[in-house]
Structures are given as structure tokens and as C-alpha cells.
Amino acid sequence: MDYTLGDRIRDLREHLNMSQRELCRDICTQGLISRIETNTATPTAPVLHQIAVRLGVDLNYFFDDISRDGLNYVKEVMNTIDKYIRDQEYEQVMEIVELEKDNPLFNKKHLQQYLLWREGICVYYLHNDADHALELLDNAFNMGKSEKKFSEVEIDILASKAIIYSLIKKLDDAANIYRKIIRDVTSLRVVQNKRLVIRVLYNASRNAYDRHEYGEALDYINKALNTCIKEQQLYLLGHILFQKGSTLFRYDPAEKETCIKLLEEALWVYELDPVPAFITALKEEMTLIRQS
């Protein structure tokens, strides 16, 4: 099957997490964009030029046969980096980032922003250099900030800053970032990536826990758990149950049995994909609560 103009526009728009409404703003109607993407309408040259500018590509992108392979390569690289980040394999991430910085396929601003964000995370964990890491994250954030509301990548960059602030014990600075994200992005309801919502709420709960604000921590972790249930997500579910059990016990020790049950549920989730460090920490927490 031919890879049509409409296919290319749709795939790139979705890759950028851009809605049809965002793409068509001040260019044409959303209905026309929909028809173009389904190949039932052909854009005029001026409209196609404006679409290309909005998507951050040259007009040749829509007609060059290598563009499809290029987009697939970029997606594969980003998926690999994301996996290494989840697995805390920061040396591998840094190697890929350094390799791809000068790759023409990554010369678009949003892709340079992505690489700089990932570099900032690696700088902290590999070199324990919080100042440089935060500087890189600020630079990455400022590359994309143009609208009143945050993009999903900008939310993720801010969340990365908050995590580093928490790790260097600047807990109040981290808390302010979490509150800003959750408040200014309409409680994250508009975010398409629900894993991002869950991750932000989970880390906000951990931050509140570290500040001994257990009521606030419970509020965040309950919202994270409700999002998991509503969106049918297992993502971070074990951590969330662990966090809720630990927090609830500090908030109300009389709920000891409920806390143990939550930790047992967390253990069941952990054992689906065992990570020894997580299981050890969880069992230690269960022993502590049982003996209290």
C-alpha cells in the first residue's frame, strides 16, 4: 500500500502528540485536516506549506520516500532511550544521546529538546551533578515553551526537575513544581499519555511523604490509583500500592490491617515482574508495620 500524503501528515501529527485542532488553528478547518488525513481531500500548496511549518518539517518531508523510514528510526531510538531510562541504564542512554545529537534526523527542535531532557537526567545519575543537570533541564524546557499551557514533554521535564530537587533534599522546591503542574494543567485531565499523569501523581505523593505531609501524600496517591483503575493501567501499580500502604500507616496507625493488605497486593504485583530490590524493600516495610 502506498504511503500517502495524508498518512504522513497524520503519523507526524500523532508522533508530536498534536491534535487535529492544534494543527489546523489559523490554517484551515478541522474537517479539512480530517479529510486530508483520510486522503479524501488534497491541500492547496499554501495550506500544505503552513501545515509543514506547524509540524516543523520541510515540504520535501511529505514527498521524500526516505521520510517514512526516518520517522520509524526516530521512534525506535526514542523507545530504546525510554526503556533504558526505566531500567536506570544511564550510561547506555548517554551513549545514544551523544550519537544522535548530530544526526540530521534529530535536528527538529522537539527532538533536540527530547535529547537534552534525557541528557540532563543522565548527568545527574552518572555524575551526581545536580546543578548541571538542572541547567540542562531548564534549557530543554525553554526550547519548547510557547503556549500558556504545558505540553506533555514540558510536564515530563518539570517532573524530572522535581525528582532531582527531591533527591538533593530541596523538598519544598520539588513540591512547588508538582503543585504547579497539577494546578496549571487542569489537574492533568487533558493529557493523552495517562502514564505521565500516574507518574506525576506518584512522585508528588512521595515528595509529600518525605515532607511528612501524609494527608497530602494520600490525596495524590489515591488520585494515581484511581487513574490506574479508570485507565486500566498496571503502570506503577505495585509502587502505588506500596506508597499508599506506607503513607496510610504514618497517617493513621490504627489502619494497620488495611496497610498490610495494600502491601500484600503490592507484593503480588511486584512478583509478576520481579525486581529483587523492590521486593526486599517491600518486605522490610511489611515487617516494620507488623511489629509496630
mmCIF file of C-alpha atoms in Angstrom:
data_model
loop_
_atom_site.group_PDB
_atom_site.id
_atom_site.type_symbol
_atom_site.label_atom_id
_atom_site.label_comp_id
_atom_site.label_asym_id
_atom_site.label_seq_id
_atom_site.Cartn_x
_atom_site.Cartn_y
_atom_site.Cartn_z
ATOM 1 C CA MET A 1 0.000 0.000 0.000
ATOM 2 C CA ASP A 2 1.318 3.457 -0.874
ATOM 3 C CA TYR A 3 2.308 5.735 1.976
ATOM 4 C CA THR A 4 0.173 8.748 1.091
ATOM 5 C CA LEU A 5 0.408 12.448 1.899
ATOM 6 C CA GLY A 6 -2.446 12.104 4.374
ATOM 7 C CA ASP A 7 -0.730 9.188 6.101
ATOM 8 C CA ARG A 8 2.456 11.216 6.518
ATOM 9 C CA ILE A 9 0.623 14.206 7.993
ATOM 10 C CA ARG A 10 -1.378 12.045 10.404
ATOM 11 C CA ASP A 11 1.613 9.985 11.550
ATOM 12 C CA LEU A 12 3.795 13.037 12.186
ATOM 13 C CA ARG A 13 0.972 14.886 13.980
ATOM 14 C CA GLU A 14 0.368 11.896 16.265
ATOM 15 C CA HIS A 15 4.109 11.467 16.800
ATOM 16 C CA LEU A 16 4.209 15.073 18.059
ATOM 17 C CA ASN A 17 1.151 14.451 20.309
ATOM 18 C CA MET A 18 -0.671 17.205 18.440
ATOM 19 C CA SER A 19 -4.435 17.207 17.991
ATOM 20 C CA GLN A 20 -6.147 17.980 14.691
ATOM 21 C CA ARG A 21 -7.488 21.142 16.309
ATOM 22 C CA GLU A 22 -3.962 22.286 17.197
ATOM 23 C CA LEU A 23 -2.696 21.510 13.709
ATOM 24 C CA CYS A 24 -5.455 23.361 11.867
ATOM 25 C CA ARG A 25 -5.509 26.505 14.054
ATOM 26 C CA ASP A 26 -5.391 29.599 11.805
ATOM 27 C CA ILE A 27 -4.716 27.397 8.773
ATOM 28 C CA CYS A 28 -7.960 25.668 7.812
ATOM 29 C CA THR A 29 -10.920 23.846 9.344
ATOM 30 C CA GLN A 30 -10.529 20.709 11.432
ATOM 31 C CA GLY A 31 -12.829 18.993 8.976
ATOM 32 C CA LEU A 32 -10.404 19.681 6.140
ATOM 33 C CA ILE A 33 -7.494 18.275 8.155
ATOM 34 C CA SER A 34 -9.560 15.158 8.846
ATOM 35 C CA ARG A 35 -10.330 14.728 5.135
ATOM 36 C CA ILE A 36 -6.678 15.291 4.185
ATOM 37 C CA GLU A 37 -5.542 12.653 6.674
ATOM 38 C CA THR A 38 -8.073 10.149 5.338
ATOM 39 C CA ASN A 39 -6.998 11.001 1.772
ATOM 40 C CA THR A 40 -10.410 12.276 0.721
ATOM 41 C CA ALA A 41 -9.147 15.823 0.160
ATOM 42 C CA THR A 42 -5.914 17.346 -1.144
ATOM 43 C CA PRO A 43 -4.491 20.505 0.450
ATOM 44 C CA THR A 44 -3.621 23.503 -1.662
ATOM 45 C CA ALA A 45 0.052 24.478 -1.809
ATOM 46 C CA PRO A 46 -0.337 27.379 0.675
ATOM 47 C CA VAL A 47 -2.220 25.156 3.154
ATOM 48 C CA LEU A 48 0.349 22.361 2.833
ATOM 49 C CA HIS A 49 3.154 24.864 3.397
ATOM 50 C CA GLN A 50 1.513 26.106 6.625
ATOM 51 C CA ILE A 51 0.934 22.536 7.779
ATOM 52 C CA ALA A 52 4.621 21.767 7.201
ATOM 53 C CA VAL A 53 5.656 24.823 9.215
ATOM 54 C CA ARG A 54 3.307 23.856 12.069
ATOM 55 C CA LEU A 55 4.721 20.308 12.093
ATOM 56 C CA GLY A 56 8.296 21.573 11.896
ATOM 57 C CA VAL A 57 9.293 19.870 8.645
ATOM 58 C CA ASP A 58 10.332 20.842 5.134
ATOM 59 C CA LEU A 59 7.781 20.342 2.350
ATOM 60 C CA ASN A 60 10.021 17.610 0.943
ATOM 61 C CA TYR A 61 9.174 15.555 4.021
ATOM 62 C CA PHE A 62 5.760 14.786 2.562
ATOM 63 C CA PHE A 63 7.151 13.543 -0.747
ATOM 64 C CA ASP A 64 10.544 12.026 0.095
ATOM 65 C CA ASP A 65 10.431 8.223 0.190
ATOM 66 C CA ILE A 66 13.024 8.019 2.973
ATOM 67 C CA SER A 67 10.900 10.064 5.370
ATOM 68 C CA ARG A 68 8.859 7.050 6.449
ATOM 69 C CA ASP A 69 11.996 5.094 7.352
ATOM 70 C CA GLY A 70 13.434 8.163 9.084
ATOM 71 C CA LEU A 71 10.384 8.587 11.278
ATOM 72 C CA ASN A 72 10.444 4.900 12.183
ATOM 73 C CA TYR A 73 14.132 5.193 13.113
ATOM 74 C CA VAL A 74 13.459 8.188 15.362
ATOM 75 C CA LYS A 75 10.605 6.372 17.096
ATOM 76 C CA GLU A 76 12.775 3.285 17.619
ATOM 77 C CA VAL A 77 15.616 5.356 19.112
ATOM 78 C CA MET A 78 13.241 7.177 21.467
ATOM 79 C CA ASN A 79 11.620 3.908 22.558
ATOM 80 C CA THR A 80 15.070 2.453 23.273
ATOM 81 C CA ILE A 81 16.085 5.512 25.310
ATOM 82 C CA ASP A 82 12.827 5.414 27.265
ATOM 83 C CA LYS A 83 13.362 1.731 28.082
ATOM 84 C CA TYR A 84 16.922 2.342 29.268
ATOM 85 C CA ILE A 85 15.674 5.228 31.432
ATOM 86 C CA ARG A 86 13.067 2.934 33.033
ATOM 87 C CA ASP A 87 15.773 0.336 33.651
ATOM 88 C CA GLN A 88 18.137 3.006 35.021
ATOM 89 C CA GLU A 89 20.754 2.162 32.377
ATOM 90 C CA TYR A 90 22.005 5.739 32.153
ATOM 91 C CA GLU A 91 25.372 5.005 30.527
ATOM 92 C CA GLN A 92 23.593 3.422 27.558
ATOM 93 C CA VAL A 93 21.246 6.399 27.351
ATOM 94 C CA MET A 94 24.119 8.863 27.305
ATOM 95 C CA GLU A 95 25.883 6.911 24.552
ATOM 96 C CA ILE A 96 22.766 7.060 22.378
ATOM 97 C CA VAL A 97 22.180 10.754 23.114
ATOM 98 C CA GLU A 98 25.764 11.648 22.153
ATOM 99 C CA LEU A 99 25.469 9.593 18.979
ATOM 100 C CA GLU A 100 22.167 11.110 17.863
ATOM 101 C CA LYS A 101 22.830 14.774 18.702
ATOM 102 C CA ASP A 102 24.316 15.436 15.268
ATOM 103 C CA ASN A 103 22.061 13.060 13.365
ATOM 104 C CA PRO A 104 20.071 15.108 10.782
ATOM 105 C CA LEU A 105 17.015 13.029 11.634
ATOM 106 C CA PHE A 106 17.119 14.609 15.107
ATOM 107 C CA ASN A 107 17.606 18.214 14.006
ATOM 108 C CA LYS A 108 13.997 19.237 14.678
ATOM 109 C CA LYS A 109 13.547 21.365 17.768
ATOM 110 C CA HIS A 110 11.241 18.959 19.598
ATOM 111 C CA LEU A 111 13.706 16.096 19.065
ATOM 112 C CA GLN A 112 16.667 18.181 20.234
ATOM 113 C CA GLN A 113 14.544 19.081 23.267
ATOM 114 C CA TYR A 114 13.935 15.376 23.934
ATOM 115 C CA LEU A 115 17.648 14.512 23.742
ATOM 116 C CA LEU A 116 18.605 17.430 26.003
ATOM 117 C CA TRP A 117 15.997 16.347 28.567
ATOM 118 C CA ARG A 118 17.367 12.805 28.609
ATOM 119 C CA GLU A 119 20.935 14.122 28.836
ATOM 120 C CA GLY A 120 20.001 16.188 31.895
ATOM 121 C CA ILE A 121 18.684 13.099 33.674
ATOM 122 C CA CYS A 122 21.848 11.135 32.841
ATOM 123 C CA VAL A 123 24.158 13.918 34.020
ATOM 124 C CA TYR A 124 22.599 13.751 37.462
ATOM 125 C CA TYR A 125 22.630 9.977 37.875
ATOM 126 C CA LEU A 126 26.024 9.376 36.259
ATOM 127 C CA HIS A 127 27.943 12.329 37.680
ATOM 128 C CA ASN A 128 25.848 13.420 40.666
ATOM 129 C CA ASP A 129 25.966 16.943 39.206
ATOM 130 C CA ALA A 130 22.624 18.454 40.166
ATOM 131 C CA ASP A 131 23.489 21.990 39.061
ATOM 132 C CA HIS A 132 24.457 20.961 35.524
ATOM 133 C CA ALA A 133 21.544 18.535 35.282
ATOM 134 C CA LEU A 134 19.042 21.215 36.291
ATOM 135 C CA GLU A 135 20.614 23.661 33.836
ATOM 136 C CA LEU A 136 20.178 21.171 31.002
ATOM 137 C CA LEU A 137 16.565 20.509 32.009
ATOM 138 C CA ASP A 138 15.852 24.247 32.099
ATOM 139 C CA ASN A 139 17.357 24.628 28.626
ATOM 140 C CA ALA A 140 15.256 21.732 27.358
ATOM 141 C CA PHE A 141 12.097 23.184 28.895
ATOM 142 C CA ASN A 142 12.727 26.619 27.381
ATOM 143 C CA MET A 143 13.197 25.153 23.901
ATOM 144 C CA GLY A 144 9.519 24.343 23.672
ATOM 145 C CA LYS A 145 7.679 26.801 25.910
ATOM 146 C CA SER A 146 5.454 28.935 23.719
ATOM 147 C CA GLU A 147 1.889 28.319 24.857
ATOM 148 C CA LYS A 148 0.179 29.212 28.143
ATOM 149 C CA LYS A 149 -0.377 25.544 28.934
ATOM 150 C CA PHE A 150 2.382 22.978 29.236
ATOM 151 C CA SER A 151 2.926 20.319 26.595
ATOM 152 C CA GLU A 152 3.287 16.732 27.756
ATOM 153 C CA VAL A 153 7.050 16.840 27.200
ATOM 154 C CA GLU A 154 7.288 20.043 29.242
ATOM 155 C CA ILE A 155 5.330 18.387 32.059
ATOM 156 C CA ASP A 156 7.784 15.493 31.958
ATOM 157 C CA ILE A 157 10.779 17.843 32.019
ATOM 158 C CA LEU A 158 9.373 19.721 35.011
ATOM 159 C CA ALA A 159 8.677 16.422 36.744
ATOM 160 C CA SER A 160 12.291 15.394 36.158
ATOM 161 C CA LYS A 161 13.415 18.641 37.783
ATOM 162 C CA ALA A 162 11.162 17.940 40.761
ATOM 163 C CA ILE A 163 12.642 14.461 41.183
ATOM 164 C CA ILE A 164 16.170 15.877 41.265
ATOM 165 C CA TYR A 165 15.118 18.560 43.753
ATOM 166 C CA SER A 166 13.704 15.821 45.975
ATOM 167 C CA LEU A 167 16.888 13.762 45.708
ATOM 168 C CA ILE A 168 19.038 16.713 46.788
ATOM 169 C CA LYS A 169 16.627 17.398 49.663
ATOM 170 C CA LYS A 170 15.129 20.589 48.218
ATOM 171 C CA LEU A 171 11.720 19.164 49.014
ATOM 172 C CA ASP A 172 9.801 22.443 49.017
ATOM 173 C CA ASP A 173 11.142 23.372 45.560
ATOM 174 C CA ALA A 174 10.018 19.981 44.288
ATOM 175 C CA ALA A 175 6.593 20.365 45.922
ATOM 176 C CA ASN A 176 6.085 23.742 44.234
ATOM 177 C CA ILE A 177 6.772 22.189 40.826
ATOM 178 C CA TYR A 178 4.304 19.352 41.406
ATOM 179 C CA ARG A 179 1.610 21.771 42.554
ATOM 180 C CA LYS A 180 2.196 23.977 39.529
ATOM 181 C CA ILE A 181 1.955 21.075 37.115
ATOM 182 C CA ILE A 182 -1.189 19.651 38.676
ATOM 183 C CA ARG A 183 -2.874 23.044 39.049
ATOM 184 C CA ASP A 184 -1.971 24.685 35.746
ATOM 185 C CA VAL A 185 -2.674 21.694 33.544
ATOM 186 C CA THR A 186 -6.284 21.374 34.743
ATOM 187 C CA SER A 187 -5.368 18.501 37.049
ATOM 188 C CA LEU A 188 -3.776 16.743 34.040
ATOM 189 C CA ARG A 189 -7.146 15.687 32.594
ATOM 190 C CA VAL A 190 -6.189 16.892 29.116
ATOM 191 C CA VAL A 191 -3.008 14.817 28.944
ATOM 192 C CA GLN A 192 -3.318 11.935 26.486
ATOM 193 C CA ASN A 193 -0.425 9.989 27.999
ATOM 194 C CA LYS A 194 -2.048 8.669 31.161
ATOM 195 C CA ARG A 195 1.227 7.098 32.267
ATOM 196 C CA LEU A 196 2.555 10.629 32.639
ATOM 197 C CA VAL A 197 -0.405 11.541 34.841
ATOM 198 C CA ILE A 198 0.179 8.492 37.024
ATOM 199 C CA ARG A 199 3.919 9.132 37.269
ATOM 200 C CA VAL A 200 3.493 12.785 38.266
ATOM 201 C CA LEU A 201 0.905 11.973 40.938
ATOM 202 C CA TYR A 202 3.015 9.105 42.308
ATOM 203 C CA ASN A 203 6.142 11.240 42.596
ATOM 204 C CA ALA A 204 4.156 14.122 44.082
ATOM 205 C CA SER A 205 2.936 11.690 46.743
ATOM 206 C CA ARG A 206 6.476 10.555 47.504
ATOM 207 C CA ASN A 207 7.559 14.169 47.853
ATOM 208 C CA ALA A 208 4.718 14.937 50.265
ATOM 209 C CA TYR A 209 5.596 11.774 52.220
ATOM 210 C CA ASP A 210 9.209 12.932 52.550
ATOM 211 C CA ARG A 211 7.912 16.266 53.877
ATOM 212 C CA HIS A 212 5.804 14.326 56.417
ATOM 213 C CA GLU A 213 2.631 15.760 54.851
ATOM 214 C CA TYR A 214 0.864 12.417 54.929
ATOM 215 C CA GLY A 215 -2.619 13.725 54.210
ATOM 216 C CA GLU A 216 -1.371 15.450 51.056
ATOM 217 C CA ALA A 217 0.561 12.314 50.113
ATOM 218 C CA LEU A 218 -2.582 10.203 50.454
ATOM 219 C CA ASP A 219 -4.557 12.599 48.281
ATOM 220 C CA TYR A 220 -2.004 12.326 45.465
ATOM 221 C CA ILE A 221 -1.589 8.566 45.700
ATOM 222 C CA ASN A 222 -5.360 7.984 45.728
ATOM 223 C CA LYS A 223 -5.644 10.042 42.537
ATOM 224 C CA ALA A 224 -2.828 7.987 41.000
ATOM 225 C CA LEU A 225 -4.552 4.729 41.978
ATOM 226 C CA ASN A 226 -7.916 5.927 40.655
ATOM 227 C CA THR A 227 -6.254 6.841 37.349
ATOM 228 C CA CYS A 228 -4.724 3.359 37.099
ATOM 229 C CA ILE A 229 -8.139 1.796 37.659
ATOM 230 C CA LYS A 230 -10.011 4.144 35.319
ATOM 231 C CA GLU A 231 -7.471 3.792 32.507
ATOM 232 C CA GLN A 232 -6.934 0.043 33.137
ATOM 233 C CA GLN A 233 -3.220 0.639 33.681
ATOM 234 C CA LEU A 234 -0.811 -1.633 35.538
ATOM 235 C CA TYR A 235 1.876 1.042 35.174
ATOM 236 C CA LEU A 236 3.491 1.757 38.577
ATOM 237 C CA LEU A 237 0.645 -0.102 40.262
ATOM 238 C CA GLY A 238 2.964 -2.021 42.601
ATOM 239 C CA HIS A 239 4.762 1.175 43.614
ATOM 240 C CA ILE A 240 1.447 2.978 44.103
ATOM 241 C CA LEU A 241 0.044 0.266 46.386
ATOM 242 C CA PHE A 242 3.344 0.227 48.311
ATOM 243 C CA GLN A 243 3.264 4.008 48.639
ATOM 244 C CA LYS A 244 -0.360 4.055 49.769
ATOM 245 C CA GLY A 245 0.185 1.342 52.398
ATOM 246 C CA SER A 246 3.248 3.082 53.837
ATOM 247 C CA THR A 247 1.644 6.518 53.808
ATOM 248 C CA LEU A 248 -1.634 5.373 55.334
ATOM 249 C CA PHE A 249 0.220 3.773 58.238
ATOM 250 C CA ARG A 250 2.058 7.021 59.015
ATOM 251 C CA TYR A 251 -1.175 8.984 58.655
ATOM 252 C CA ASP A 252 -3.285 6.648 60.801
ATOM 253 C CA PRO A 253 -1.533 3.716 62.526
ATOM 254 C CA ALA A 254 -4.961 2.379 63.520
ATOM 255 C CA GLU A 255 -5.364 1.347 59.837
ATOM 256 C CA LYS A 256 -2.587 -1.210 60.285
ATOM 257 C CA GLU A 257 -4.517 -4.148 58.806
ATOM 258 C CA THR A 258 -5.533 -2.138 55.748
ATOM 259 C CA CYS A 259 -1.913 -1.089 55.273
ATOM 260 C CA ILE A 260 -0.701 -4.691 55.406
ATOM 261 C CA LYS A 261 -3.329 -5.681 52.847
ATOM 262 C CA LEU A 262 -2.184 -2.914 50.494
ATOM 263 C CA LEU A 263 1.423 -4.064 50.832
ATOM 264 C CA GLU A 264 0.428 -7.668 50.154
ATOM 265 C CA GLU A 265 -1.325 -6.500 46.987
ATOM 266 C CA ALA A 266 1.805 -4.565 46.018
ATOM 267 C CA LEU A 267 3.904 -7.698 46.547
ATOM 268 C CA TRP A 268 1.601 -9.665 44.255
ATOM 269 C CA VAL A 269 2.116 -7.048 41.515
ATOM 270 C CA TYR A 270 5.877 -6.967 42.071
ATOM 271 C CA GLU A 271 6.106 -10.732 41.692
ATOM 272 C CA LEU A 272 4.613 -10.516 38.184
ATOM 273 C CA ASP A 273 7.916 -8.964 37.053
ATOM 274 C CA PRO A 274 10.309 -9.404 39.979
ATOM 275 C CA VAL A 275 12.885 -6.770 40.827
ATOM 276 C CA PRO A 276 14.709 -8.017 43.947
ATOM 277 C CA ALA A 277 15.393 -4.542 45.367
ATOM 278 C CA PHE A 278 11.703 -3.606 45.246
ATOM 279 C CA ILE A 279 10.590 -6.869 46.845
ATOM 280 C CA THR A 280 13.208 -6.600 49.601
ATOM 281 C CA ALA A 281 12.182 -3.018 50.454
ATOM 282 C CA LEU A 282 8.518 -4.002 50.486
ATOM 283 C CA LYS A 283 9.042 -6.983 52.793
ATOM 284 C CA GLU A 284 11.083 -4.811 55.169
ATOM 285 C CA GLU A 285 8.220 -2.314 55.301
ATOM 286 C CA MET A 286 5.700 -5.086 55.983
ATOM 287 C CA THR A 287 7.840 -6.381 58.859
ATOM 288 C CA LEU A 288 8.187 -2.883 60.315
ATOM 289 C CA ILE A 289 4.423 -2.285 60.243
ATOM 290 C CA ARG A 290 3.559 -5.713 61.651
ATOM 291 C CA GLN A 291 5.953 -5.202 64.571
ATOM 292 C CA SER A 292 4.691 -1.703 65.339
#
